Structures are given as C-alpha cells and as structure tokens.
C-alpha cells in the first residue's frame, strides 16, 4: 500500500511521514532528499544548474539510494548531512524545475516505492508520481508557523533570512505544489505531530487490512 504526503516546507511532512511509517511498519521515502542529493552532486561536479539536459544525464548516471537507516547516497557518497545545508535549500528548486530532471527522479521514485508498504513524502507524489496511492494527504500550515518550525531545525540561519528563503522557495515550487483532487487536506498550524499522525493512521486503517 502507498501513502503519499505532499505539501510545502515546514508543514510537517518529514516528521509526520517518518513517524507514520514507523507506527505502521511501512518504509519511508523522502523524495525531497533525492532532489537535494542531485543538487549537491551538481554543485560538487560544477555542473551549471541551468542545464536541464545535463542535469538529467547526471541524475540517470547517479541514481539516489537510501540505506535501511534512511541515510542518503549519491555517486557512492553519504550526503545525508550535506544536503540539509542552507545553500542546498536555496538551490534545490532551481534544479528541480527542469523537466529532464523530474522525469528521471520520478522514475527512480516509482522504482524505490515498488514492493510493499511505503509512505512517500514530497510535492507531486499524489498528483504525478503515484496517482494511484491508496491514501493521499496534503499538509498545509500558516507561513509564520512554517517559518518557526524551520527555524527550530536551522537555528544558524536567522529568522528573517529563513522566512525569505521559504517565501522564495514557495514561489519556485508553486507550479508543482497542489493537492491531488482526492487528497485529504490537513492544516497542521495548531496541531501536534502526534495528532496529525493519528488522523492519517485512521485514514490508512480504514482502507488497509494487515495480512
Ligand atoms: O523539507 P522541505 O519541505 O524543506 O524540502 P524537501 O521536501 O526536502 O524538498 C526540497 C525541494 O525539492 C523543494 O523545495 C522542491 O523544490 C523540490 N522537490 C520537488 O520538486 N519535488 C518533490 N517531490 C520533492 C521536493
């Protein structure tokens, strides 16, 4: 069974998706980490970020992988920590907007999602990557709350810069960021992580009978 969780940065996707996967005994797939890893590799190999075809080839030649602990690898390197830097936050949308990149990434995401139960987190999972997902969720939250959550994760950046980064990223991601028609929208502004996970777990249990 596939559960998709989409939504903007700071809506709580990663925390919720990880916790839900753990509760249900499902695998967890973070598609944002994949775009981040490609961005890191492109920077590292000095590939210009405006060259969609070249970036697509780079992605094809270097499929992103995760180990059982959720560590992220590209080109044989563990990039788990490196992809969470502010510089990567800012550059990912520039890489992620190229159709050539998205095509390769989406194919890899479907490959990694194959076999068994999985919670997949991203921006376009319920709409494009796996439109057949049995449960689709779209998380939303007020911009100030999203910025506040991000600040807790990235205290080194500073509140103003972070709010600006988030706004710019929302604008670049806007074209791909919308709920699927059959997605359950949850506003997490005033909810605790566990409350959100409870709600989604209920949706999953309603359609999923464990073997
Ligand atoms: O955790 P956060 O929401 O900040 O970011 P992320 O999920 O790691 O995604 C980072 C960036 O990757 C997003 O801002 C998008 O530009 C891109 N992305 C995408 O285009 N499609 C996805 N399915 C996931 C991420």
CSV table of C-alpha atoms and ligand atoms in Angstrom, one decimal:
chain,number,residue,atom,x,y,z
A,1,UNK,CA,0.0,0.0,0.0
A,2,UNK,CA,1.2,3.5,-0.8
A,3,UNK,CA,0.5,6.6,1.4
A,4,UNK,CA,1.5,9.9,-0.2
A,5,UNK,CA,2.2,13.1,1.9
A,6,UNK,CA,2.6,16.3,0.0
A,7,UNK,CA,2.9,19.9,1.0
A,8,UNK,CA,5.2,22.9,1.4
A,9,UNK,CA,8.3,23.2,3.5
A,10,UNK,CA,7.6,23.5,7.3
A,11,UNK,CA,4.1,21.9,7.0
A,12,UNK,CA,5.4,19.0,9.0
A,13,UNK,CA,5.8,16.4,6.1
A,14,UNK,CA,9.1,14.8,7.2
A,15,UNK,CA,8.3,14.5,10.9
A,16,UNK,CA,4.8,13.2,10.2
A,17,UNK,CA,5.8,10.8,7.4
A,18,UNK,CA,8.7,9.3,9.4
A,19,UNK,CA,6.5,8.8,12.5
A,20,UNK,CA,3.6,7.4,10.5
A,21,UNK,CA,5.9,4.9,8.7
A,22,UNK,CA,7.3,3.8,12.0
A,23,UNK,CA,3.9,3.3,13.5
A,24,UNK,CA,2.6,1.3,10.6
A,25,UNK,CA,5.8,-0.6,9.9
A,26,UNK,CA,6.0,0.9,6.4
A,27,UNK,CA,9.1,2.1,4.6
A,28,UNK,CA,9.6,5.8,4.4
A,29,UNK,CA,10.7,7.6,1.2
A,30,UNK,CA,11.8,11.2,1.2
A,31,UNK,CA,11.7,12.5,-2.4
A,32,UNK,CA,13.0,16.0,-1.4
A,33,UNK,CA,16.2,14.3,-0.3
A,34,UNK,CA,16.6,13.0,-3.8
A,35,UNK,CA,16.4,16.4,-5.4
A,36,UNK,CA,18.7,17.7,-2.7
A,37,UNK,CA,21.3,15.0,-3.4
A,38,UNK,CA,21.3,15.7,-7.1
A,39,UNK,CA,21.7,19.4,-6.4
A,40,UNK,CA,24.7,18.6,-4.1
A,41,UNK,CA,26.3,16.4,-6.8
A,42,UNK,CA,25.8,19.1,-9.5
A,43,UNK,CA,27.5,21.7,-7.2
A,44,UNK,CA,30.3,19.3,-6.4
A,45,UNK,CA,30.9,18.5,-10.0
A,46,UNK,CA,30.5,22.1,-11.2
A,47,UNK,CA,27.6,21.3,-13.5
A,48,UNK,CA,25.7,24.5,-14.3
A,49,UNK,CA,22.3,24.5,-12.6
A,50,UNK,CA,20.5,25.9,-15.7
A,51,UNK,CA,21.4,23.0,-17.9
A,52,UNK,CA,18.4,20.7,-17.6
A,53,UNK,CA,19.5,18.0,-20.1
A,54,UNK,CA,23.0,17.7,-18.5
A,55,UNK,CA,21.4,17.5,-15.0
A,56,UNK,CA,19.0,14.8,-16.3
A,57,UNK,CA,22.0,12.8,-17.5
A,58,UNK,CA,23.8,13.3,-14.2
A,59,UNK,CA,20.7,12.0,-12.4
A,60,UNK,CA,20.5,9.0,-14.7
A,61,UNK,CA,24.1,8.1,-14.2
A,62,UNK,CA,23.9,8.6,-10.4
A,63,UNK,CA,20.7,7.1,-9.0
A,64,UNK,CA,20.0,8.2,-5.5
A,65,UNK,CA,19.9,5.4,-2.8
A,66,UNK,CA,18.9,5.1,0.8
A,67,UNK,CA,20.1,2.5,3.3
A,68,UNK,CA,17.9,0.9,5.9
A,69,UNK,CA,18.7,3.7,8.4
A,70,UNK,CA,17.4,6.3,5.9
A,71,UNK,CA,20.9,7.6,5.0
A,72,UNK,CA,21.0,9.1,1.6
A,73,UNK,CA,23.7,8.3,-1.0
A,74,UNK,CA,24.6,9.6,-4.5
A,75,UNK,CA,27.6,8.7,-6.6
A,76,UNK,CA,28.8,6.4,-3.7
A,77,UNK,CA,28.9,9.2,-1.2
A,78,UNK,CA,26.8,9.6,2.0
A,79,UNK,CA,25.3,13.0,1.6
A,80,UNK,CA,22.7,12.8,4.5
A,81,UNK,CA,24.1,15.8,6.4
A,82,UNK,CA,25.5,17.8,3.4
A,83,UNK,CA,22.1,18.1,1.7
A,84,UNK,CA,20.5,19.9,4.7
A,85,UNK,CA,22.7,23.0,4.4
A,86,UNK,CA,21.0,26.4,3.7
A,87,UNK,CA,22.9,26.7,0.4
A,88,UNK,CA,21.2,23.5,-0.8
A,89,UNK,CA,17.8,24.7,0.5
A,90,UNK,CA,18.1,27.7,-1.8
A,91,UNK,CA,19.4,25.8,-4.9
A,92,UNK,CA,17.1,22.8,-5.0
A,93,UNK,CA,14.2,24.4,-6.7
A,94,UNK,CA,16.5,25.6,-9.5
A,95,UNK,CA,17.5,22.0,-10.2
A,96,UNK,CA,14.0,20.5,-9.5
A,97,UNK,CA,12.2,22.7,-12.0
A,98,UNK,CA,13.9,21.1,-15.1
A,99,UNK,CA,11.5,18.6,-16.8
A,100,UNK,CA,14.5,16.3,-17.7
A,101,UNK,CA,15.4,16.1,-14.0
A,102,UNK,CA,11.9,15.5,-12.9
A,103,UNK,CA,11.4,12.7,-15.4
A,104,UNK,CA,14.5,10.8,-14.1
A,105,UNK,CA,13.7,11.4,-10.5
A,106,UNK,CA,10.0,10.4,-10.7
A,107,UNK,CA,11.0,7.1,-12.4
A,108,UNK,CA,13.6,6.4,-9.7
A,109,UNK,CA,10.9,7.3,-7.0
A,110,UNK,CA,8.5,4.8,-8.5
A,111,UNK,CA,11.3,2.2,-8.6
A,112,UNK,CA,12.1,2.8,-4.9
A,113,UNK,CA,8.4,2.7,-4.0
A,114,UNK,CA,7.9,-0.7,-5.6
A,115,UNK,CA,7.2,-3.7,-3.5
A,116,UNK,CA,5.4,-3.5,-0.2
A,117,UNK,CA,4.1,-0.7,2.0
A,118,UNK,CA,5.6,2.7,1.9
A,119,UNK,CA,5.0,6.3,3.0
A,120,UNK,CA,6.2,8.7,0.3
A,121,UNK,CA,6.8,12.4,1.0
A,122,UNK,CA,7.2,15.2,-1.5
A,123,UNK,CA,5.4,17.9,-3.6
A,124,UNK,CA,3.9,16.0,-6.5
A,125,UNK,CA,3.6,12.4,-5.2
A,126,UNK,CA,-0.2,12.2,-5.1
A,127,UNK,CA,-0.7,14.2,-8.3
A,128,UNK,CA,2.0,12.7,-10.6
A,129,UNK,CA,4.5,10.2,-9.1
A,130,UNK,CA,1.9,7.8,-7.7
A,131,UNK,CA,-1.6,9.0,-8.6
A,132,UNK,CA,-2.9,5.5,-7.6
A,133,UNK,CA,-1.7,5.9,-3.9
A,134,UNK,CA,-4.4,4.5,-1.7
A,135,UNK,CA,-4.2,7.3,0.8
A,136,UNK,CA,-3.2,10.8,-0.2
A,137,UNK,CA,-2.6,13.6,2.3
A,138,UNK,CA,-1.8,17.3,1.7
A,139,UNK,CA,-0.3,19.1,4.7
A,140,UNK,CA,-0.7,22.9,5.0
A,141,UNK,CA,0.2,25.4,7.7
A,142,UNK,CA,0.3,29.2,8.1
A,143,UNK,CA,3.6,30.8,6.8
A,144,UNK,CA,4.7,32.1,10.2
A,145,UNK,CA,4.3,28.7,11.8
A,146,UNK,CA,6.1,27.0,8.9
A,147,UNK,CA,9.0,29.5,9.3
A,148,UNK,CA,9.0,29.0,13.0
A,149,UNK,CA,9.4,25.2,12.6
A,150,UNK,CA,12.1,25.6,10.1
A,151,UNK,CA,14.0,28.0,12.4
A,152,UNK,CA,14.0,25.3,15.1
A,153,UNK,CA,15.7,22.9,12.6
A,154,UNK,CA,18.1,25.6,11.2
A,155,UNK,CA,18.9,27.9,14.1
A,156,UNK,CA,22.1,29.1,12.3
A,157,UNK,CA,20.2,30.9,9.5
A,158,UNK,CA,18.3,33.6,11.3
A,159,UNK,CA,14.5,34.3,11.3
A,160,UNK,CA,14.4,36.9,8.6
A,161,UNK,CA,16.6,35.2,6.1
A,162,UNK,CA,14.7,32.0,6.7
A,163,UNK,CA,11.3,33.5,6.1
A,164,UNK,CA,12.6,35.0,2.9
A,165,UNK,CA,14.1,31.7,1.8
A,166,UNK,CA,10.8,29.9,2.5
A,167,UNK,CA,8.8,32.5,0.5
A,168,UNK,CA,11.1,32.3,-2.5
A,169,UNK,CA,11.0,28.5,-2.4
A,170,UNK,CA,7.2,28.5,-2.2
A,171,UNK,CA,7.2,30.7,-5.3
A,172,UNK,CA,9.6,28.5,-7.3
A,173,UNK,CA,7.7,25.3,-6.2
A,174,UNK,CA,4.2,26.8,-6.7
A,175,UNK,CA,3.7,25.2,-10.2
A,176,UNK,CA,4.2,21.7,-8.7
A,177,UNK,CA,2.6,22.2,-5.3
A,178,UNK,CA,-1.1,21.5,-5.3
A,179,UNK,CA,-3.2,18.9,-3.6
A,180,UNK,CA,-4.5,16.0,-5.6
A,181,UNK,CA,-8.2,16.1,-6.1
A,182,UNK,CA,-8.7,13.1,-3.8
A,183,UNK,CA,-6.2,14.2,-1.2
A,184,UNK,CA,-7.2,14.7,2.4
A,185,UNK,CA,-6.0,18.3,3.3
A,186,UNK,CA,-4.9,18.8,6.9
A,187,UNK,CA,-3.9,22.2,8.3
A,188,UNK,CA,-1.2,21.5,10.9
A,189,UNK,CA,-0.9,25.1,12.1
A,190,UNK,CA,-2.3,24.4,15.6
A,191,UNK,CA,-1.8,20.6,15.7
A,192,UNK,CA,0.8,18.5,17.4
A,193,UNK,CA,2.7,15.9,15.3
A,194,UNK,CA,1.0,13.0,17.1
A,195,UNK,CA,-2.4,14.4,16.3
A,196,UNK,CA,-1.6,14.7,12.6
A,197,UNK,CA,-0.2,11.1,12.6
A,198,UNK,CA,-3.3,9.9,14.4
A,199,UNK,CA,-5.5,11.4,11.8
A,200,UNK,CA,-3.6,9.8,8.9
A,201,UNK,CA,-3.3,6.5,10.6
A,202,UNK,CA,-7.0,6.4,10.9
A,203,UNK,CA,-7.3,7.0,7.2
A,204,UNK,CA,-4.9,4.2,6.5
A,205,UNK,CA,-6.5,1.7,8.8
A,206,UNK,CA,-9.8,2.4,7.1
A,207,UNK,CA,-8.5,1.0,3.8
A,208,UNK,CA,-5.7,-1.2,4.9
A,209,UNK,CA,-6.2,-4.7,6.3
A,210,UNK,CA,-2.9,-6.1,7.6
A,211,UNK,CA,-2.1,-9.5,6.1
B,1,LIG,O1,11.8,19.5,3.8
B,1,LIG,P1,11.4,20.6,2.8
B,1,LIG,O2,10.0,20.7,2.5
B,1,LIG,O3,12.1,21.9,3.2
B,1,LIG,O4,12.1,20.3,1.5
B,1,LIG,P2,12.2,19.0,0.7
B,1,LIG,O5,11.0,18.1,0.8
B,1,LIG,O6,13.5,18.3,1.2
B,1,LIG,O7,12.3,19.5,-0.8
B,1,LIG,C1,13.3,20.3,-1.2
B,1,LIG,C2,13.0,20.9,-2.6
B,1,LIG,O8,13.0,19.8,-3.5
B,1,LIG,C3,11.6,21.6,-2.7
B,1,LIG,O9,11.7,22.9,-2.3
B,1,LIG,C4,11.3,21.3,-4.2
B,1,LIG,O10,12.0,22.3,-5.0
B,1,LIG,C5,12.0,20.0,-4.5
B,1,LIG,N1,11.1,18.9,-4.5
B,1,LIG,C6,10.3,18.7,-5.7
B,1,LIG,O11,10.4,19.5,-6.6
B,1,LIG,N2,9.5,17.6,-5.8
B,1,LIG,C7,9.4,16.7,-4.7
B,1,LIG,N3,8.6,15.6,-4.9
B,1,LIG,C8,10.2,16.9,-3.6
B,1,LIG,C9,11.0,18.0,-3.5
